[in-house]
Structure formats: structure tokens, C-alpha cells
mmCIF file of C-alpha atoms in Angstrom:
data_model
loop_
_atom_site.group_PDB
_atom_site.id
_atom_site.type_symbol
_atom_site.label_atom_id
_atom_site.label_comp_id
_atom_site.label_asym_id
_atom_site.label_seq_id
_atom_site.Cartn_x
_atom_site.Cartn_y
_atom_site.Cartn_z
ATOM 1 C CA UNK A 1 0.036 0.055 -0.045
ATOM 2 C CA UNK A 2 1.383 3.470 -1.146
ATOM 3 C CA UNK A 3 2.303 5.606 1.886
ATOM 4 C CA UNK A 4 1.962 9.471 1.977
ATOM 5 C CA UNK A 5 5.037 11.188 3.387
ATOM 6 C CA UNK A 6 6.517 14.647 3.679
ATOM 7 C CA UNK A 7 9.698 14.770 1.438
ATOM 8 C CA UNK A 8 12.382 17.576 0.987
ATOM 9 C CA UNK A 9 13.705 18.264 -2.412
ATOM 10 C CA UNK A 10 16.870 20.228 -2.590
ATOM 11 C CA UNK A 11 17.954 22.397 -5.511
ATOM 12 C CA UNK A 12 20.856 24.718 -6.062
ATOM 13 C CA UNK A 13 19.921 28.287 -7.233
ATOM 14 C CA UNK A 14 21.782 31.242 -8.163
ATOM 15 C CA UNK A 15 20.493 34.483 -6.589
ATOM 16 C CA UNK A 16 20.648 38.059 -8.280
ATOM 17 C CA UNK A 17 22.581 40.667 -6.136
ATOM 18 C CA UNK A 18 19.432 42.240 -4.685
ATOM 19 C CA UNK A 19 18.030 38.615 -3.888
ATOM 20 C CA UNK A 20 21.456 37.783 -2.243
ATOM 21 C CA UNK A 21 21.420 40.939 -0.079
ATOM 22 C CA UNK A 22 17.812 40.471 1.003
ATOM 23 C CA UNK A 23 18.549 36.833 2.003
ATOM 24 C CA UNK A 24 21.678 37.718 3.928
ATOM 25 C CA UNK A 25 19.755 40.340 5.832
ATOM 26 C CA UNK A 26 17.106 37.644 6.610
ATOM 27 C CA UNK A 27 19.697 35.210 7.678
ATOM 28 C CA UNK A 28 21.212 37.751 10.118
ATOM 29 C CA UNK A 29 17.732 38.718 11.531
ATOM 30 C CA UNK A 30 16.984 35.124 12.089
ATOM 31 C CA UNK A 31 20.098 34.442 14.001
ATOM 32 C CA UNK A 32 19.582 37.674 16.157
ATOM 33 C CA UNK A 33 15.982 36.914 16.997
ATOM 34 C CA UNK A 34 16.998 33.164 17.905
ATOM 35 C CA UNK A 35 19.730 34.433 20.154
ATOM 36 C CA UNK A 36 17.722 37.207 21.832
ATOM 37 C CA UNK A 37 14.790 35.089 22.533
ATOM 38 C CA UNK A 38 17.199 32.277 23.939
ATOM 39 C CA UNK A 39 18.995 34.926 26.015
ATOM 40 C CA UNK A 40 15.628 36.183 27.463
ATOM 41 C CA UNK A 41 14.436 32.589 28.159
ATOM 42 C CA UNK A 42 17.698 31.839 30.182
ATOM 43 C CA UNK A 43 17.501 35.117 32.048
ATOM 44 C CA UNK A 44 13.772 34.598 33.189
ATOM 45 C CA UNK A 45 14.547 30.970 34.266
ATOM 46 C CA UNK A 46 17.728 31.251 36.197
ATOM 47 C CA UNK A 47 17.001 34.877 37.547
ATOM 48 C CA UNK A 48 13.125 34.531 38.152
ATOM 49 C CA UNK A 49 12.427 30.698 37.859
ATOM 50 C CA UNK A 50 10.029 31.488 35.150
ATOM 51 C CA UNK A 51 9.350 29.876 31.845
ATOM 52 C CA UNK A 52 8.681 31.843 28.642
ATOM 53 C CA UNK A 53 6.505 30.285 26.198
ATOM 54 C CA UNK A 54 6.331 30.704 22.358
ATOM 55 C CA UNK A 55 3.457 33.184 22.526
ATOM 56 C CA UNK A 56 5.339 35.364 25.159
ATOM 57 C CA UNK A 57 8.516 35.376 22.605
ATOM 58 C CA UNK A 58 6.367 36.226 19.528
ATOM 59 C CA UNK A 59 4.774 39.194 21.563
ATOM 60 C CA UNK A 60 8.368 40.272 22.642
ATOM 61 C CA UNK A 61 9.515 40.133 18.918
ATOM 62 C CA UNK A 62 6.517 42.768 18.033
ATOM 63 C CA UNK A 63 7.958 44.954 20.876
ATOM 64 C CA UNK A 64 11.558 44.619 19.458
ATOM 65 C CA UNK A 65 10.613 45.737 16.141
ATOM 66 C CA UNK A 66 9.134 48.976 17.824
ATOM 67 C CA UNK A 67 12.500 49.959 19.234
ATOM 68 C CA UNK A 68 14.942 52.316 17.518
ATOM 69 C CA UNK A 69 17.720 49.740 17.917
ATOM 70 C CA UNK A 70 16.013 46.773 16.305
ATOM 71 C CA UNK A 71 13.759 48.648 14.042
ATOM 72 C CA UNK A 72 15.712 46.865 11.169
ATOM 73 C CA UNK A 73 13.831 43.595 12.018
ATOM 74 C CA UNK A 74 10.681 45.062 10.302
ATOM 75 C CA UNK A 75 12.529 45.403 6.938
ATOM 76 C CA UNK A 76 12.491 41.610 6.237
ATOM 77 C CA UNK A 77 9.808 39.118 5.997
ATOM 78 C CA UNK A 78 8.259 38.253 9.425
ATOM 79 C CA UNK A 79 7.756 34.640 8.629
ATOM 80 C CA UNK A 80 11.390 33.454 9.099
ATOM 81 C CA UNK A 81 11.758 35.272 12.196
ATOM 82 C CA UNK A 82 8.539 33.419 13.791
ATOM 83 C CA UNK A 83 9.810 30.269 12.427
ATOM 84 C CA UNK A 84 13.181 30.891 14.375
ATOM 85 C CA UNK A 85 11.021 31.158 17.539
ATOM 86 C CA UNK A 86 9.245 28.005 16.871
ATOM 87 C CA UNK A 87 12.643 26.406 16.300
ATOM 88 C CA UNK A 88 13.657 27.535 19.660
ATOM 89 C CA UNK A 89 10.466 26.180 21.274
ATOM 90 C CA UNK A 90 11.114 22.747 19.599
ATOM 91 C CA UNK A 91 14.685 22.845 21.211
ATOM 92 C CA UNK A 92 13.531 23.449 24.550
ATOM 93 C CA UNK A 93 10.800 20.769 24.288
ATOM 94 C CA UNK A 94 13.591 18.389 23.328
ATOM 95 C CA UNK A 95 15.640 19.605 26.117
ATOM 96 C CA UNK A 96 12.982 19.052 28.593
ATOM 97 C CA UNK A 97 12.077 15.730 27.354
ATOM 98 C CA UNK A 98 15.869 14.877 27.717
ATOM 99 C CA UNK A 99 16.209 14.259 24.138
ATOM 100 C CA UNK A 100 18.970 16.906 23.638
ATOM 101 C CA UNK A 101 21.089 19.317 25.376
ATOM 102 C CA UNK A 102 20.390 22.827 26.326
ATOM 103 C CA UNK A 103 19.911 25.019 23.326
ATOM 104 C CA UNK A 104 22.913 27.083 22.163
ATOM 105 C CA UNK A 105 23.402 30.304 20.565
ATOM 106 C CA UNK A 106 23.807 30.532 16.831
ATOM 107 C CA UNK A 107 27.221 31.730 15.801
ATOM 108 C CA UNK A 108 27.624 33.922 12.630
ATOM 109 C CA UNK A 109 30.905 31.846 11.522
ATOM 110 C CA UNK A 110 29.904 28.344 12.487
ATOM 111 C CA UNK A 111 25.967 28.193 12.489
ATOM 112 C CA UNK A 112 24.220 27.168 9.281
ATOM 113 C CA UNK A 113 22.842 30.198 7.456
ATOM 114 C CA UNK A 114 19.233 29.497 6.724
ATOM 115 C CA UNK A 115 15.767 30.926 6.548
ATOM 116 C CA UNK A 116 12.396 29.011 6.454
ATOM 117 C CA UNK A 117 9.319 30.339 4.708
ATOM 118 C CA UNK A 118 5.816 28.921 5.318
ATOM 119 C CA UNK A 119 3.164 29.011 2.436
ATOM 120 C CA UNK A 120 2.190 32.702 3.328
ATOM 121 C CA UNK A 121 5.668 33.949 2.589
ATOM 122 C CA UNK A 122 6.203 32.566 -0.962
ATOM 123 C CA UNK A 123 4.404 32.293 -4.301
ATOM 124 C CA UNK A 124 4.370 29.248 -6.194
ATOM 125 C CA UNK A 125 3.167 29.452 -9.743
ATOM 126 C CA UNK A 126 3.892 27.625 -12.948
ATOM 127 C CA UNK A 127 7.115 26.226 -11.543
ATOM 128 C CA UNK A 128 8.592 29.526 -10.290
ATOM 129 C CA UNK A 129 9.156 30.264 -6.762
ATOM 130 C CA UNK A 130 9.138 33.757 -5.474
ATOM 131 C CA UNK A 131 9.947 34.501 -1.917
ATOM 132 C CA UNK A 132 8.508 37.305 0.382
ATOM 133 C CA UNK A 133 10.225 40.971 -0.124
ATOM 134 C CA UNK A 134 11.466 39.707 -3.628
ATOM 135 C CA UNK A 135 10.110 40.790 -7.017
ATOM 136 C CA UNK A 136 11.589 38.172 -9.079
ATOM 137 C CA UNK A 137 11.443 34.445 -8.854
ATOM 138 C CA UNK A 138 14.599 32.454 -7.941
ATOM 139 C CA UNK A 139 16.813 31.165 -10.604
ATOM 140 C CA UNK A 140 16.739 27.366 -9.632
ATOM 141 C CA UNK A 141 18.385 24.525 -11.283
ATOM 142 C CA UNK A 142 15.795 21.885 -11.495
ATOM 143 C CA UNK A 143 18.079 18.790 -11.274
ATOM 144 C CA UNK A 144 15.191 16.574 -10.857
ATOM 145 C CA UNK A 145 11.400 17.187 -11.072
ATOM 146 C CA UNK A 146 9.050 17.463 -8.241
ATOM 147 C CA UNK A 147 6.230 14.801 -7.777
ATOM 148 C CA UNK A 148 3.449 15.311 -10.377
ATOM 149 C CA UNK A 149 1.020 17.686 -8.955
ATOM 150 C CA UNK A 150 2.929 18.410 -5.673
ATOM 151 C CA UNK A 151 3.271 21.865 -4.291
ATOM 152 C CA UNK A 152 5.838 22.768 -1.642
ATOM 153 C CA UNK A 153 4.394 23.696 1.828
ATOM 154 C CA UNK A 154 7.779 25.089 3.518
ATOM 155 C CA UNK A 155 10.727 26.437 1.578
ATOM 156 C CA UNK A 156 13.934 26.761 3.336
ATOM 157 C CA UNK A 157 16.655 28.713 1.833
ATOM 158 C CA UNK A 158 20.397 28.250 2.982
ATOM 159 C CA UNK A 159 23.951 29.017 1.975
ATOM 160 C CA UNK A 160 26.724 26.897 2.891
ATOM 161 C CA UNK A 161 30.299 27.657 3.834
ATOM 162 C CA UNK A 162 31.484 27.326 0.201
ATOM 163 C CA UNK A 163 28.872 30.145 -0.811
ATOM 164 C CA UNK A 164 26.620 27.814 -2.623
ATOM 165 C CA UNK A 165 22.865 28.733 -2.327
ATOM 166 C CA UNK A 166 20.406 25.964 -1.807
ATOM 167 C CA UNK A 167 16.575 25.906 -1.612
ATOM 168 C CA UNK A 168 14.781 22.756 0.035
ATOM 169 C CA UNK A 169 10.992 22.270 -0.980
ATOM 170 C CA UNK A 170 8.977 20.399 1.415
ATOM 171 C CA UNK A 171 6.078 18.456 -0.414
ATOM 172 C CA UNK A 172 3.681 15.764 0.067
ATOM 173 C CA UNK A 173 4.810 12.737 -1.963
ATOM 174 C CA UNK A 174 3.569 9.079 -2.379
ATOM 175 C CA UNK A 175 5.906 6.227 -1.742
ATOM 176 C CA UNK A 176 5.038 2.996 -3.466
ATOM 177 C CA UNK A 177 6.360 -0.028 -1.472
ATOM 178 C CA UNK A 178 9.102 -2.013 -3.227
ATOM 179 C CA UNK A 179 8.190 -5.656 -4.383
ATOM 180 C CA UNK A 180 8.700 -8.156 -1.771
ATOM 181 C CA UNK A 181 12.309 -9.768 -1.592
ATOM 182 C CA UNK A 182 13.157 -13.319 -0.446
ATOM 183 C CA UNK A 183 16.604 -12.429 0.998
ATOM 184 C CA UNK A 184 18.136 -10.657 4.129
ATOM 185 C CA UNK A 185 21.367 -9.355 4.786
ATOM 186 C CA UNK A 186 23.689 -8.656 7.758
ATOM 187 C CA UNK A 187 26.033 -5.677 7.651
ATOM 188 C CA UNK A 188 29.266 -5.431 9.477
ATOM 189 C CA UNK A 189 30.717 -1.811 9.473
ATOM 190 C CA UNK A 190 34.491 -1.517 9.142
ATOM 191 C CA UNK A 191 37.328 0.974 7.825
ATOM 192 C CA UNK A 192 39.052 -1.016 5.228
ATOM 193 C CA UNK A 193 35.790 -2.530 3.721
ATOM 194 C CA UNK A 194 32.998 0.200 4.407
ATOM 195 C CA UNK A 195 30.481 -2.649 5.104
ATOM 196 C CA UNK A 196 30.783 -6.449 4.806
ATOM 197 C CA UNK A 197 27.572 -8.249 3.945
ATOM 198 C CA UNK A 198 26.659 -11.805 5.183
ATOM 199 C CA UNK A 199 26.786 -13.203 1.649
ATOM 200 C CA UNK A 200 30.579 -12.643 1.627
ATOM 201 C CA UNK A 201 30.586 -9.243 -0.407
ATOM 202 C CA UNK A 202 32.811 -6.567 0.761
ATOM 203 C CA UNK A 203 31.988 -2.960 -0.160
ATOM 204 C CA UNK A 204 35.315 -1.059 -0.356
ATOM 205 C CA UNK A 205 35.682 2.064 1.668
ATOM 206 C CA UNK A 206 35.993 4.995 -0.920
ATOM 207 C CA UNK A 207 37.935 7.061 1.776
ATOM 208 C CA UNK A 208 36.874 10.361 0.204
ATOM 209 C CA UNK A 209 38.526 12.481 2.859
ATOM 210 C CA UNK A 210 41.846 10.592 2.465
ATOM 211 C CA UNK A 211 41.682 10.972 -1.339
ATOM 212 C CA UNK A 212 41.450 14.823 -1.030
ATOM 213 C CA UNK A 213 43.812 15.103 1.932
ATOM 214 C CA UNK A 214 46.675 16.692 0.039
ATOM 215 C CA UNK A 215 44.297 19.182 -1.681
ATOM 216 C CA UNK A 216 42.884 20.045 1.697
ATOM 217 C CA UNK A 217 46.201 20.337 3.591
ATOM 218 C CA UNK A 218 47.313 22.811 0.516
ATOM 219 C CA UNK A 219 44.338 24.868 0.899
ATOM 220 C CA UNK A 220 44.655 25.112 4.644
ATOM 221 C CA UNK A 221 48.314 26.054 4.281
ATOM 222 C CA UNK A 222 47.351 28.924 2.127
ATOM 223 C CA UNK A 223 44.745 29.974 4.427
ATOM 224 C CA UNK A 224 46.989 30.159 7.404
ATOM 225 C CA UNK A 225 49.325 32.718 5.651
ATOM 226 C CA UNK A 226 46.619 35.330 5.012
ATOM 227 C CA UNK A 227 46.061 38.226 7.221
ATOM 228 C CA UNK A 228 43.121 37.942 9.480
ATOM 229 C CA UNK A 229 40.271 40.222 8.198
ATOM 230 C CA UNK A 230 41.569 40.386 4.758
ATOM 231 C CA UNK A 231 39.785 39.856 1.456
ATOM 232 C CA UNK A 232 42.372 37.270 0.448
ATOM 233 C CA UNK A 233 41.776 35.374 3.546
ATOM 234 C CA UNK A 234 38.104 35.231 2.770
ATOM 235 C CA UNK A 235 38.998 33.997 -0.539
ATOM 236 C CA UNK A 236 41.115 31.198 1.137
ATOM 237 C CA UNK A 237 38.737 30.261 3.546
ATOM 238 C CA UNK A 238 36.329 29.638 0.696
ATOM 239 C CA UNK A 239 38.694 27.336 -1.083
ATOM 240 C CA UNK A 240 39.188 25.383 1.965
ATOM 241 C CA UNK A 241 35.239 25.185 2.263
ATOM 242 C CA UNK A 242 34.906 24.081 -1.376
ATOM 243 C CA UNK A 243 37.050 21.040 -0.750
ATOM 244 C CA UNK A 244 34.952 19.952 2.349
ATOM 245 C CA UNK A 245 31.963 20.365 0.443
ATOM 246 C CA UNK A 246 33.378 18.287 -2.356
ATOM 247 C CA UNK A 247 34.208 15.503 0.106
ATOM 248 C CA UNK A 248 30.970 15.650 1.718
ATOM 249 C CA UNK A 249 28.890 15.565 -1.604
ATOM 250 C CA UNK A 250 30.932 12.490 -2.739
ATOM 251 C CA UNK A 251 30.357 10.636 0.542
ATOM 252 C CA UNK A 252 26.636 11.446 0.684
ATOM 253 C CA UNK A 253 26.263 10.219 -3.015
ATOM 254 C CA UNK A 254 27.964 6.890 -2.362
ATOM 255 C CA UNK A 255 26.114 6.246 0.864
ATOM 256 C CA UNK A 256 22.678 7.012 -0.795
ATOM 257 C CA UNK A 257 23.470 4.463 -3.748
ATOM 258 C CA UNK A 258 24.688 1.818 -1.255
ATOM 259 C CA UNK A 259 21.720 2.135 0.981
ATOM 260 C CA UNK A 260 19.222 2.133 -1.691
ATOM 261 C CA UNK A 261 20.729 -1.080 -3.143
ATOM 262 C CA UNK A 262 20.639 -2.927 0.222
ATOM 263 C CA UNK A 263 16.985 -1.906 0.816
ATOM 264 C CA UNK A 264 15.926 -2.659 -2.766
ATOM 265 C CA UNK A 265 17.723 -6.172 -2.795
ATOM 266 C CA UNK A 266 16.663 -7.388 0.711
ATOM 267 C CA UNK A 267 13.472 -7.702 2.826
ATOM 268 C CA UNK A 268 15.368 -7.378 6.053
ATOM 269 C CA UNK A 269 18.578 -5.572 6.945
ATOM 270 C CA UNK A 270 20.417 -6.330 10.093
ATOM 271 C CA UNK A 271 22.889 -3.702 11.509
ATOM 272 C CA UNK A 272 24.959 -3.258 14.751
ATOM 273 C CA UNK A 273 24.111 -0.407 17.383
ATOM 274 C CA UNK A 274 27.485 1.274 17.200
ATOM 275 C CA UNK A 275 28.307 4.196 19.517
ATOM 276 C CA UNK A 276 30.223 6.304 17.091
ATOM 277 C CA UNK A 277 30.739 9.030 19.837
ATOM 278 C CA UNK A 278 32.630 6.761 21.910
ATOM 279 C CA UNK A 279 34.573 5.040 18.965
ATOM 280 C CA UNK A 280 35.888 8.459 17.805
ATOM 281 C CA UNK A 281 37.801 8.667 21.271
ATOM 282 C CA UNK A 282 40.262 6.484 19.466
ATOM 283 C CA UNK A 283 42.999 8.937 18.415
ATOM 284 C CA UNK A 284 44.431 6.747 15.837
ATOM 285 C CA UNK A 285 41.161 5.892 14.142
ATOM 286 C CA UNK A 286 39.158 8.828 14.666
ATOM 287 C CA UNK A 287 39.821 10.438 11.414
ATOM 288 C CA UNK A 288 39.099 7.298 9.434
ATOM 289 C CA UNK A 289 35.848 6.650 11.456
ATOM 290 C CA UNK A 290 34.548 10.203 10.679
ATOM 291 C CA UNK A 291 35.284 9.592 6.932
ATOM 292 C CA UNK A 292 33.188 6.309 7.052
ATOM 293 C CA UNK A 293 30.027 8.021 8.331
ATOM 294 C CA UNK A 294 28.441 4.949 9.619
ATOM 295 C CA UNK A 295 25.928 7.044 11.487
ATOM 296 C CA UNK A 296 24.724 8.690 8.090
ATOM 297 C CA UNK A 297 24.377 5.428 6.565
ATOM 298 C CA UNK A 298 22.311 4.158 9.480
ATOM 299 C CA UNK A 299 20.094 7.060 9.143
ATOM 300 C CA UNK A 300 19.545 6.348 5.453
ATOM 301 C CA UNK A 301 18.773 2.851 6.094
ATOM 302 C CA UNK A 302 16.301 3.681 8.659
ATOM 303 C CA UNK A 303 13.984 5.896 6.659
ATOM 304 C CA UNK A 304 14.326 3.935 3.443
ATOM 305 C CA UNK A 305 13.320 0.808 5.074
ATOM 306 C CA UNK A 306 10.394 2.672 6.638
ATOM 307 C CA UNK A 307 9.363 4.089 3.152
ATOM 308 C CA UNK A 308 9.653 0.716 1.150
ATOM 309 C CA UNK A 309 8.236 -1.680 3.623
ATOM 310 C CA UNK A 310 11.638 -3.329 4.765
ATOM 311 C CA UNK A 311 12.436 -4.507 8.179
ATOM 312 C CA UNK A 312 15.549 -3.117 9.868
ATOM 313 C CA UNK A 313 16.832 -4.882 12.835
ATOM 314 C CA UNK A 314 19.356 -3.506 15.313
ATOM 315 C CA UNK A 315 21.867 -5.598 17.172
ATOM 316 C CA UNK A 316 22.985 -4.646 20.658
ATOM 317 C CA UNK A 317 26.498 -3.215 20.725
ATOM 318 C CA UNK A 318 27.773 -5.729 23.052
ATOM 319 C CA UNK A 319 26.943 -8.759 20.840
ATOM 320 C CA UNK A 320 30.330 -10.628 20.229
ATOM 321 C CA UNK A 321 29.742 -10.799 16.471
ATOM 322 C CA UNK A 322 33.562 -10.946 15.591
ATOM 323 C CA UNK A 323 34.495 -13.308 18.415
ATOM 324 C CA UNK A 324 31.751 -15.825 17.849
ATOM 325 C CA UNK A 325 32.481 -18.772 15.697
ATOM 326 C CA UNK A 326 29.476 -19.187 13.531
ATOM 327 C CA UNK A 327 29.951 -22.940 13.188
ATOM 328 C CA UNK A 328 30.376 -24.209 16.819
ATOM 329 C CA UNK A 329 29.487 -21.159 18.989
ATOM 330 C CA UNK A 330 32.595 -20.900 20.844
ATOM 331 C CA UNK A 331 33.596 -17.374 21.851
ATOM 332 C CA UNK A 332 37.369 -16.573 21.764
ATOM 333 C CA UNK A 333 38.600 -14.500 24.702
ATOM 334 C CA UNK A 334 40.608 -12.056 22.595
ATOM 335 C CA UNK A 335 40.439 -11.005 19.036
ATOM 336 C CA UNK A 336 42.808 -7.946 18.104
ATOM 337 C CA UNK A 337 41.905 -5.712 15.394
ATOM 338 C CA UNK A 338 45.233 -6.500 13.550
ATOM 339 C CA UNK A 339 43.881 -10.322 13.181
ATOM 340 C CA UNK A 340 41.673 -10.356 9.936
ATOM 341 C CA UNK A 341 41.464 -14.146 9.782
ATOM 342 C CA UNK A 342 41.336 -16.703 12.648
ATOM 343 C CA UNK A 343 40.996 -20.425 13.031
ATOM 344 C CA UNK A 344 38.486 -21.767 15.787
ATOM 345 C CA UNK A 345 39.183 -24.885 17.918
ATOM 346 C CA UNK A 346 36.546 -26.673 16.004
ATOM 347 C CA UNK A 347 38.826 -26.351 12.806
ATOM 348 C CA UNK A 348 36.665 -23.640 11.019
ATOM 349 C CA UNK A 349 38.716 -20.812 9.356
ATOM 350 C CA UNK A 350 36.855 -17.484 9.538
ATOM 351 C CA UNK A 351 37.360 -14.318 7.824
ATOM 352 C CA UNK A 352 36.793 -11.958 10.654
ATOM 353 C CA UNK A 353 34.566 -9.546 8.843
ATOM 354 C CA UNK A 354 32.368 -12.060 7.026
ATOM 355 C CA UNK A 355 32.033 -14.150 10.074
ATOM 356 C CA UNK A 356 30.874 -11.112 12.049
ATOM 357 C CA UNK A 357 28.245 -10.213 9.248
ATOM 358 C CA UNK A 358 26.916 -13.747 9.213
ATOM 359 C CA UNK A 359 26.544 -13.752 13.016
ATOM 360 C CA UNK A 360 24.897 -10.342 13.013
ATOM 361 C CA UNK A 361 22.342 -11.697 10.342
ATOM 362 C CA UNK A 362 21.561 -14.950 12.436
ATOM 363 C CA UNK A 363 20.814 -12.931 15.666
ATOM 364 C CA UNK A 364 18.742 -10.556 13.764
ATOM 365 C CA UNK A 365 16.736 -13.372 12.277
ATOM 366 C CA UNK A 366 16.502 -14.918 15.523
ATOM 367 C CA UNK A 367 15.046 -11.730 16.944
ATOM 368 C CA UNK A 368 12.631 -11.117 14.158
ATOM 369 C CA UNK A 369 11.332 -14.950 14.528
ATOM 370 C CA UNK A 370 10.796 -14.812 18.316
ATOM 371 C CA UNK A 371 9.516 -11.183 18.582
ATOM 372 C CA UNK A 372 11.890 -10.695 21.266
ATOM 373 C CA UNK A 373 15.521 -10.120 22.283
ATOM 374 C CA UNK A 374 18.078 -12.952 21.848
ATOM 375 C CA UNK A 375 21.268 -13.510 23.825
ATOM 376 C CA UNK A 376 24.433 -15.333 22.929
ATOM 377 C CA UNK A 377 24.876 -18.706 24.776
ATOM 378 C CA UNK A 378 28.055 -18.189 26.516
ATOM 379 C CA UNK A 379 28.093 -14.446 27.234
ATOM 380 C CA UNK A 380 25.705 -12.047 28.787
ATOM 381 C CA UNK A 381 25.162 -8.324 27.918
ATOM 382 C CA UNK A 382 27.254 -6.119 30.088
ATOM 383 C CA UNK A 383 24.499 -3.769 30.225
ATOM 384 C CA UNK A 384 22.027 -6.252 31.784
ATOM 385 C CA UNK A 385 20.036 -6.159 28.599
ATOM 386 C CA UNK A 386 19.389 -8.754 25.937
ATOM 387 C CA UNK A 387 22.336 -9.045 23.664
ATOM 388 C CA UNK A 388 20.056 -7.973 20.592
ATOM 389 C CA UNK A 389 17.381 -5.442 20.324
ATOM 390 C CA UNK A 390 15.251 -4.639 17.429
ATOM 391 C CA UNK A 391 13.572 -1.548 15.997
ATOM 392 C CA UNK A 392 9.863 -1.530 15.237
ATOM 393 C CA UNK A 393 9.067 -4.027 12.760
ATOM 394 C CA UNK A 394 7.353 -3.378 9.293
ATOM 395 C CA UNK A 395 7.135 -6.308 7.018
ATOM 396 C CA UNK A 396 8.560 -9.855 7.370
ATOM 397 C CA UNK A 397 7.043 -11.742 4.707
ATOM 398 C CA UNK A 398 9.018 -13.726 2.585
ATOM 399 C CA UNK A 399 12.125 -13.983 5.016
ATOM 400 C CA UNK A 400 13.501 -17.691 5.001
ATOM 401 C CA UNK A 401 13.641 -18.964 8.405
ATOM 402 C CA UNK A 402 17.416 -19.418 8.241
ATOM 403 C CA UNK A 403 19.877 -17.452 6.390
ATOM 404 C CA UNK A 404 23.539 -16.565 6.650
ATOM 405 C CA UNK A 405 25.007 -20.098 7.598
ATOM 406 C CA UNK A 406 25.316 -21.966 10.788
ATOM 407 C CA UNK A 407 25.449 -19.036 13.319
ATOM 408 C CA UNK A 408 21.697 -19.274 14.246
ATOM 409 C CA UNK A 409 22.202 -22.570 16.275
ATOM 410 C CA UNK A 410 24.199 -20.755 18.951
ATOM 411 C CA UNK A 411 21.361 -18.128 19.653
ATOM 412 C CA UNK A 412 18.228 -18.873 21.784
ATOM 413 C CA UNK A 413 15.098 -16.834 22.336
ATOM 414 C CA UNK A 414 14.947 -14.918 25.618
ATOM 415 C CA UNK A 415 11.427 -15.193 26.770
ATOM 416 C CA UNK A 416 12.147 -14.223 30.465
ATOM 417 C CA UNK A 417 9.394 -11.998 32.049
ATOM 418 C CA UNK A 418 10.408 -8.115 31.679
#
């Protein structure tokens, strides 16, 4: 059954001088309103133990516009300013729900320069987009068409550090579920191979940052020689930003293609619940781990599985996938990262990554079949939880009961009372 989702379509555009100046003023006003509202909320809480609601912040914004000091806020569209207050309200909601840290101030140099326009602040006519306070439509490069009959409900304009302008159109889209598949796959994330599949395939790590490291180092050396505040320093800074943008674009494109292929070919995808933040504390591997972008790959798999009716199962981080023999179930005491192939006492010879991927798949299928967590036979979770946890299930039709070799016999369902 087709699913209705809200989907953002991002395009690059080239503003005129007047449009660029108007957008830059809007970005500055959005940042100012956000920071000033955050300052007022912080002062009211710590000074008076009083909370300020969105309505009170909106009323304060109206008063700010009447002052001589902040009268320039009335020169830009009011909708992006109101949206900044709504974003701040959402940030505080996430903070009080313990889903995020306390909101931080927006920096002119480090924060993303963007402005959000709702339906009342832009005109969409015959494929042309005109924002409030502008006479001419934006010169957008339509790299792909919008869904047939779709009209944007929200428009977000942004500029990255490299000076490129983007417009993101939020539209209602219909996602048709993919045809049912009969296979499932387990993924073992790595550095030499970005992911190893349970069928033995190894996807090589493109190492986009490493490939452009010499170019990036050269651009950064040129930047360090320029006088602070000079026009030449700004040119050099933009060159560094363009190298970073090139790396990020290539990485994102590769991950999109990989995640789409995995979701289309398999009915179920099983991955590990890696804590990348803790792994980045390893000074020798932090740069390579960041370049691999495992978290971004997981995010893509999550929403694409939800769109196309696939099942995503997430294995507990303490599950000993690499040290567990998929043939006899023996767990070796130590297995350093330098050991890429090992022999079990039963005589089975394992490729470290392939064996881990097959064990991950077997654990995920056991969790899917039992509808509960599973645990390894010889080692309990250090957290006191089952060794496998799974995300909300979607479609399981067509999954064979056993895939991925002989690793499934060492796992058993955990049906203890919770």
C-alpha cells in the first residue's frame, strides 16, 4: 500500500545581487531573533525561575521591532523570524524531554545560515518560486522534477560555507512499497571495507577525505598565511570550504547509492548499534571513522526501510559478532583488530568481517522470528539487557527462517518476564 510522506527536495539556485543581499539580511535577523529569545528565556529561568512560552516570545518580537535599536527587523519578512522562535520552542521541548542538550546560541561563523518560509511567505506559480520581499523568482537549477501535482508547503533557503545557495522544498509525496524480496542481509561496518555483507561481499571504503587530503592540506596552508580580516583570507577560506563540500557531496552520494541498493535487494537488513561517539575517542582511528560516516548510513537505512516496507533490525552493541564462531558457537577470549582471519578450535577458518556479518544476520533473524531479544549462549550483555534489540518491525513476509550460515544455532530466544 502506498504511503503518504512529507519529503524535501533540495536544489541549487543562483540569486541576483538584490536577492542575495535580502537573504543575507534575513539570515542575520533570524540568528539575532533566535539568540535574543534564547537569552531572554535563560535570564527568566535562572533569574526568576519563570518559563517563557512561544506566545510570549512572539509578543516580545513585536515589541523589539518598535524599538529604534532593532527597527531593522521589520525590513525583512516576518515569517522566517517567527519560524526561528518555533525552532527555539522545539529545542526547549527536546531539552525538557531529555532528548537533547540545552539550546546553544547561533554563531555567525559556525552556524548554518538558513531561513524558513511557510506558505504565506512565498508564491509558487507555474514552477516558479518567489519569496516574500522579492520581485523576481529564484533562478533554480531543477536537477530532478518535483512529484506530479505536488506543491511546496515549506521552503528553506540556505547558504553553505563554500558560498553555494540551496533551496529545499517540502512537499507531500506518495511512496510506493518495493516488491517483496526473499533475502535478508547482515552488515558489519569497518574501515578497510566500509561494510561487509553476510553473503561474503565486501564494499570497499572510498575514503573520500583521504583522497582529497593533499588538496585540503594545501588549501589550509594557504589560508594560514593570509592576514586575518583581509579579502584574500576570505578567498582562501572559501577554497578550504569547497574542498570540504566536495568530500561531503561525494560521501553522501555514495552512501545513498549503497543504502538504496541494500534496501531494494533485501527484505530485512540487520546492523549493529554502534556508538560512534565513543569510537571517535580512539585518536588513531578517529579520522578514518569520521570519514566512513556509519551514522549517516544508518539514518539512510532507517528511513528508506520505513518508506519501502522493509525491516530493519538493530543488534545490541555488546553482541560478540566478531569473536563468535558461526560454526560451533565458541567465543574466543581476545581478537585484536590486527587479526583479520582466525581459526576456531573446531577447525573452522573465519574471515573476521564475513563471520561477524553472518553472526549479525543470524542474531537479527532470531530476534525477528521470536519477537523478542536474543542472547548469546556463553556471554551475557554487560548492560544487563538482552544482547540483541530490534527497532519497530514493518514487513517480514518472504524471509526464510534460516539465512547466513550456521550461526543461528548458538542463539536462543529470551522469553524471560520483563
